[in-house]
Each structure stands twice: as structure tokens, then as C-alpha cells.
PDB file of C-alpha atoms and ligand atoms in Angstrom:
ATOM      1  CA  MET J   1       0.000   0.000   0.000  1.00 94.00           C
ATOM      2  CA  VAL J   2       1.347   3.412  -0.931  1.00 97.00           C
ATOM      3  CA  VAL J   3       1.383   6.026   1.856  1.00 97.00           C
ATOM      4  CA  SER J   4       1.288   9.831   2.029  1.00 98.00           C
ATOM      5  CA  GLY J   5       4.580  10.279   3.891  1.00 98.00           C
ATOM      6  CA  LYS J   6       2.816  12.669   6.281  1.00 97.00           C
ATOM      7  CA  PRO J   7       2.296  12.313  10.052  1.00 98.00           C
ATOM      8  CA  PRO J   8       0.734  10.976  12.203  1.00 98.00           C
ATOM      9  CA  TYR J   9       3.224   8.173  12.746  1.00 98.00           C
ATOM     10  CA  ASP J  10       1.714   4.679  12.808  1.00 98.00           C
ATOM     11  CA  GLU J  11       3.361   2.725  15.652  1.00 98.00           C
ATOM     12  CA  SER J  12       2.257  -0.562  14.083  1.00 98.00           C
ATOM     13  CA  ASN J  13       4.157  -0.138  10.801  1.00 98.00           C
ATOM     14  CA  ILE J  14       6.507  -2.965   9.871  1.00 98.00           C
ATOM     15  CA  PHE J  15       9.746  -1.038  10.529  1.00 98.00           C
ATOM     16  CA  ALA J  16       8.505   0.129  13.933  1.00 98.00           C
ATOM     17  CA  ARG J  17       7.927  -3.529  14.740  1.00 98.00           C
ATOM     18  CA  ILE J  18      11.434  -4.429  13.512  1.00 98.00           C
ATOM     19  CA  LEU J  19      12.862  -1.642  15.720  1.00 98.00           C
ATOM     20  CA  ARG J  20      11.031  -3.098  18.713  1.00 98.00           C
ATOM     21  CA  SER J  21      12.416  -6.583  17.799  1.00 98.00           C
ATOM     22  CA  GLU J  22       8.875  -7.928  17.359  1.00 98.00           C
ATOM     23  CA  ILE J  23       9.805  -9.003  13.826  1.00 97.00           C
ATOM     24  CA  PRO J  24      13.237 -10.304  12.822  1.00 98.00           C
ATOM     25  CA  CYS J  25      15.506  -8.657  10.288  1.00 98.00           C
ATOM     26  CA  ASN J  26      18.812  -9.515   8.694  1.00 98.00           C
ATOM     27  CA  LYS J  27      20.774  -6.916  10.615  1.00 98.00           C
ATOM     28  CA  ILE J  28      23.858  -5.198   9.190  1.00 98.00           C
ATOM     29  CA  PHE J  29      24.504  -2.472  11.757  1.00 98.00           C
ATOM     30  CA  GLU J  30      22.953  -0.765  14.750  1.00 98.00           C
ATOM     31  CA  ASP J  31      23.907   2.167  16.966  1.00 98.00           C
ATOM     32  CA  ASP J  32      22.052   4.766  19.076  1.00 98.00           C
ATOM     33  CA  PHE J  33      20.694   6.517  15.994  1.00 98.00           C
ATOM     34  CA  ALA J  34      20.016   3.924  13.319  1.00 98.00           C
ATOM     35  CA  LEU J  35      19.311   0.321  12.450  1.00 98.00           C
ATOM     36  CA  ALA J  36      20.382  -1.129   9.088  1.00 99.00           C
ATOM     37  CA  PHE J  37      19.207  -4.412   7.592  1.00 99.00           C
ATOM     38  CA  HIS J  38      18.920  -6.150   4.224  1.00 98.00           C
ATOM     39  CA  ASP J  39      15.804  -5.458   2.144  1.00 98.00           C
ATOM     40  CA  ILE J  40      13.516  -8.492   2.032  1.00 98.00           C
ATOM     41  CA  ARG J  41      13.047  -8.064  -1.760  1.00 98.00           C
ATOM     42  CA  PRO J  42      16.479  -6.931  -2.989  1.00 98.00           C
ATOM     43  CA  GLN J  43      16.600  -5.046  -6.281  1.00 97.00           C
ATOM     44  CA  ALA J  44      20.406  -5.134  -6.579  1.00 98.00           C
ATOM     45  CA  PRO J  45      23.215  -7.343  -5.210  1.00 98.00           C
ATOM     46  CA  VAL J  46      23.472  -4.835  -2.369  1.00 98.00           C
ATOM     47  CA  HIS J  47      20.124  -3.522  -1.142  1.00 98.00           C
ATOM     48  CA  ALA J  48      20.076  -2.338   2.446  1.00 99.00           C
ATOM     49  CA  LEU J  49      17.623  -0.228   4.400  1.00 99.00           C
ATOM     50  CA  VAL J  50      18.724   2.222   7.079  1.00 99.00           C
ATOM     51  CA  ILE J  51      16.081   3.524   9.485  1.00 98.00           C
ATOM     52  CA  PRO J  52      16.399   6.137  12.223  1.00 98.00           C
ATOM     53  CA  LYS J  53      15.545   5.310  15.817  1.00 98.00           C
ATOM     54  CA  GLY J  54      12.606   7.646  16.106  1.00 98.00           C
ATOM     55  CA  PRO J  55       8.970   7.981  15.010  1.00 98.00           C
ATOM     56  CA  TYR J  56       9.362   9.756  11.668  1.00 98.00           C
ATOM     57  CA  VAL J  57       7.140   8.932   8.709  1.00 98.00           C
ATOM     58  CA  SER J  58       9.339  10.177   5.873  1.00 98.00           C
ATOM     59  CA  PHE J  59      12.260  12.404   4.978  1.00 98.00           C
ATOM     60  CA  ALA J  60       9.932  15.407   5.145  1.00 98.00           C
ATOM     61  CA  ASP J  61       8.965  14.565   8.738  1.00 98.00           C
ATOM     62  CA  PHE J  62      12.528  13.619   9.752  1.00 98.00           C
ATOM     63  CA  GLY J  63      14.181  16.666   8.179  1.00 98.00           C
ATOM     64  CA  ALA J  64      11.646  19.038   9.707  1.00 98.00           C
ATOM     65  CA  ASN J  65      11.182  17.521  13.154  1.00 98.00           C
ATOM     66  CA  ALA J  66      14.081  15.261  14.231  1.00 98.00           C
ATOM     67  CA  PRO J  67      16.680  16.664  16.640  1.00 98.00           C
ATOM     68  CA  ALA J  68      19.981  17.707  15.089  1.00 98.00           C
ATOM     69  CA  GLU J  69      21.893  14.960  16.899  1.00 98.00           C
ATOM     70  CA  LEU J  70      19.682  12.274  15.344  1.00 98.00           C
ATOM     71  CA  ILE J  71      19.920  13.781  11.850  1.00 98.00           C
ATOM     72  CA  PHE J  72      23.693  13.874  12.176  1.00 98.00           C
ATOM     73  CA  GLY J  73      23.977  10.377  13.660  1.00 98.00           C
ATOM     74  CA  PHE J  74      21.645   8.891  11.077  1.00 98.00           C
ATOM     75  CA  SER J  75      23.562  10.443   8.199  1.00 98.00           C
ATOM     76  CA  ARG J  76      26.840   9.100   9.587  1.00 98.00           C
ATOM     77  CA  ALA J  77      25.260   5.654   9.953  1.00 98.00           C
ATOM     78  CA  VAL J  78      24.130   5.558   6.305  1.00 98.00           C
ATOM     79  CA  ALA J  79      27.674   6.295   5.110  1.00 98.00           C
ATOM     80  CA  HIS J  80      29.097   3.737   7.540  1.00 98.00           C
ATOM     81  CA  VAL J  81      26.709   1.008   6.367  1.00 98.00           C
ATOM     82  CA  ALA J  82      27.664   1.618   2.718  1.00 98.00           C
ATOM     83  CA  LYS J  83      31.286   1.175   3.753  1.00 98.00           C
ATOM     84  CA  ILE J  84      30.529  -2.032   5.659  1.00 98.00           C
ATOM     85  CA  LEU J  85      28.730  -3.374   2.590  1.00 98.00           C
ATOM     86  CA  GLY J  86      31.822  -2.758   0.457  1.00 98.00           C
ATOM     87  CA  VAL J  87      30.250  -0.416  -2.081  1.00 98.00           C
ATOM     88  CA  GLU J  88      32.160   2.745  -1.237  1.00 97.00           C
ATOM     89  CA  GLU J  89      34.779   2.034  -3.917  1.00 97.00           C
ATOM     90  CA  THR J  90      32.401   0.991  -6.677  1.00 98.00           C
ATOM     91  CA  GLY J  91      29.643   3.447  -5.831  1.00 98.00           C
ATOM     92  CA  TYR J  92      26.074   3.253  -4.690  1.00 98.00           C
ATOM     93  CA  ARG J  93      22.727   5.001  -4.878  1.00 98.00           C
ATOM     94  CA  LEU J  94      20.645   6.287  -1.969  1.00 98.00           C
ATOM     95  CA  ILE J  95      16.879   6.428  -2.351  1.00 98.00           C
ATOM     96  CA  ALA J  96      14.430   7.884   0.152  1.00 98.00           C
ATOM     97  CA  ASN J  97      10.878   7.637  -1.101  1.00 98.00           C
ATOM     98  CA  MET J  98       8.413  10.197   0.276  1.00 98.00           C
ATOM     99  CA  GLY J  99       4.700   9.973  -0.362  1.00 98.00           C
ATOM    100  CA  TRP J 100       2.354   9.092  -3.184  1.00 98.00           C
ATOM    101  CA  ASP J 101       4.361   9.876  -6.314  1.00 96.00           C
ATOM    102  CA  SER J 102       7.480   8.134  -4.994  1.00 96.00           C
ATOM    103  CA  HIS J 103       5.539   4.933  -4.206  1.00 96.00           C
ATOM    104  CA  GLN J 104       6.589   4.970  -0.530  1.00 98.00           C
ATOM    105  CA  GLU J 105       5.170   1.824   1.049  1.00 98.00           C
ATOM    106  CA  VAL J 106       6.468   1.785   4.618  1.00 98.00           C
ATOM    107  CA  PRO J 107       5.567   4.843   6.761  1.00 98.00           C
ATOM    108  CA  HIS J 108       8.796   4.914   8.768  1.00 98.00           C
ATOM    109  CA  TYR J 109      11.559   7.048   7.220  1.00 98.00           C
ATOM    110  CA  HIS J 110      14.193   4.870   5.560  1.00 98.00           C
ATOM    111  CA  VAL J 111      17.060   5.200   3.137  1.00 99.00           C
ATOM    112  CA  HIS J 112      17.705   2.466   0.594  1.00 99.00           C
ATOM    113  CA  ILE J 113      21.377   1.761  -0.202  1.00 99.00           C
ATOM    114  CA  LEU J 114      21.664   0.112  -3.614  1.00 98.00           C
ATOM    115  CA  GLY J 115      24.828  -1.105  -5.300  1.00 98.00           C
ATOM    116  CA  GLY J 116      26.951  -4.053  -6.341  1.00 98.00           C
ATOM    117  CA  ARG J 117      26.196  -3.598 -10.040  1.00 98.00           C
ATOM    118  CA  LYS J 118      25.873  -0.818 -12.591  1.00 98.00           C
ATOM    119  CA  LEU J 119      22.574   0.797 -11.619  1.00 97.00           C
ATOM    120  CA  GLY J 120      21.915   2.566 -14.914  1.00 95.00           C
ATOM    121  CA  VAL J 121      20.062   5.825 -15.329  1.00 94.00           C
ATOM    122  CA  MET J 122      18.544   7.390 -12.251  1.00 92.00           C
ATOM    123  CA  LEU J 123      14.926   7.082 -13.411  1.00 91.00           C
ATOM    124  CA  ALA J 124      13.278   4.862 -15.993  1.00 84.00           C
ATOM    125  CA  PRO J 125      12.133   6.859 -19.024  1.00 86.00           C
ATOM    126  CA  ILE J 126       8.463   7.798 -19.105  1.00 85.00           C
ATOM    127  CA  GLU J 127       6.449   5.468 -21.362  1.00 81.00           C
ATOM    128  CA  PRO J 128       5.084   7.302 -24.454  1.00 77.00           C
TER     129      PRO J 128
HETATM  130  P1  5GP W 201       9.540   2.046   0.166  1.00 82.74           P
HETATM  131  O1  5GP W 201       8.752   1.795  -1.099  1.00 82.74           O
HETATM  132  O2  5GP W 201       8.640   2.324   1.328  1.00 82.74           O
HETATM  133  O3  5GP W 201      10.618   3.064  -0.025  1.00 82.74           O
HETATM  134  O4  5GP W 201      10.331   0.703   0.442  1.00 82.74           O
HETATM  135  C1  5GP W 201       9.991  -0.226   1.418  1.00 82.74           C
HETATM  136  C2  5GP W 201      10.978  -1.382   1.308  1.00 82.74           C
HETATM  137  O5  5GP W 201      10.831  -2.187   2.442  1.00 82.74           O
HETATM  138  C3  5GP W 201      10.770  -2.284   0.080  1.00 82.74           C
HETATM  139  O6  5GP W 201      11.970  -2.310  -0.687  1.00 82.74           O
HETATM  140  C4  5GP W 201      10.437  -3.641   0.695  1.00 82.74           C
HETATM  141  O7  5GP W 201      10.995  -4.722  -0.031  1.00 82.74           O
HETATM  142  C5  5GP W 201      11.008  -3.531   2.089  1.00 82.74           C
HETATM  143  N1  5GP W 201      10.315  -4.323   3.100  1.00 82.74           N
HETATM  144  C6  5GP W 201       8.972  -4.353   3.311  1.00 82.74           C
HETATM  145  N2  5GP W 201       8.683  -5.160   4.338  1.00 82.74           N
HETATM  146  C7  5GP W 201       9.874  -5.616   4.801  1.00 82.74           C
HETATM  147  C8  5GP W 201      10.224  -6.496   5.879  1.00 82.74           C
HETATM  148  O8  5GP W 201       9.395  -7.008   6.624  1.00 82.74           O
HETATM  149  N3  5GP W 201      11.554  -6.737   6.063  1.00 82.74           N
HETATM  150  C9  5GP W 201      12.504  -6.175   5.255  1.00 82.74           C
HETATM  151  N4  5GP W 201      13.787  -6.487   5.522  1.00 82.74           N
HETATM  152  N5  5GP W 201      12.209  -5.345   4.239  1.00 82.74           N
HETATM  153  C10 5GP W 201      10.898  -5.080   4.017  1.00 82.74           C
END
């Protein structure tokens, strides 16, 4: 289901449940600010998700409302996870979907890290 990316935050969303350890994940990294795990339906050889430890629906919510320390720590964590995954040399793409047009499905802010192959153009061309 596609979501709006706008608050209120739904405490029952799947990533909230992963954060509370109610649902397992294939964990890559965790610190005080972020949790990183492998995407359940990978779209590249490397496809990780990094989520902040806080109730933020999307980048819009996180960027506007998260404390500076969390924004800083989360950003550092994303870079660190890419390094752990070994894609810093070859390159990678970050995607943060927000709302309807982006096809955001999970209403907890997350950054996708994609890499491990040539990813091609940034967006698929629009069908005529
Ligand atoms: P979005 O479209 O919201 O940016 O991406 C959500 C991502 O979460 C998708 O790539 C999807 O495969 C992934 N995902 C959804 N449910 C789960 C889950 O339970 N575990 C994991 N590891 N990934 C999930």
C-alpha cells in the first residue's frame, strides 16, 4: 500500500515492529541513531535499508522535526553502512521515497542503499 509520507506516525508499521524486535531482520549495523538491515526483496546485489531510531514517517517529517543529533547520527550511519557493505569504492545510490508519487510503502523514514552492479540511469524513461 502506498502512503502519504505525512504524520501521524503509525506505531504498528513494519519497521517500527522491527525496531522493537517484534519481527526479525537480517541486521547489518545498529547504533544509538540507526538500524540497518537487508531489504527483504532486494533489487540489486546490495540492497540495504537504514532507518532512524525515532517515530518519523518520511524524509519530510525527519528533516523538519528530528533533533539535530539524530539527523547527524543517522547520516553518519548511512555512510558507515555503505562502507561495511563494500560499495564505497564501486559506488552506490541512496533512495528515500516520500509519499504518493514516490511509491513509498512503509511509513517509517528509511534510506535504501543500492549497489553491487551498474545501476543505470537514475529514473526509468516515461512510457510514451
Ligand atoms: P519504500 O517503497 O517504502 O521506499 O520501500 C519499502 C521497502 O521495504 C521495500 O523495498 C520492501 O521490499 C522492504 N520491506 C517491506 N517489508 C519488509 C520487511 O518485513 N523486512 C525487510 N527487511 N524489508 C521489508
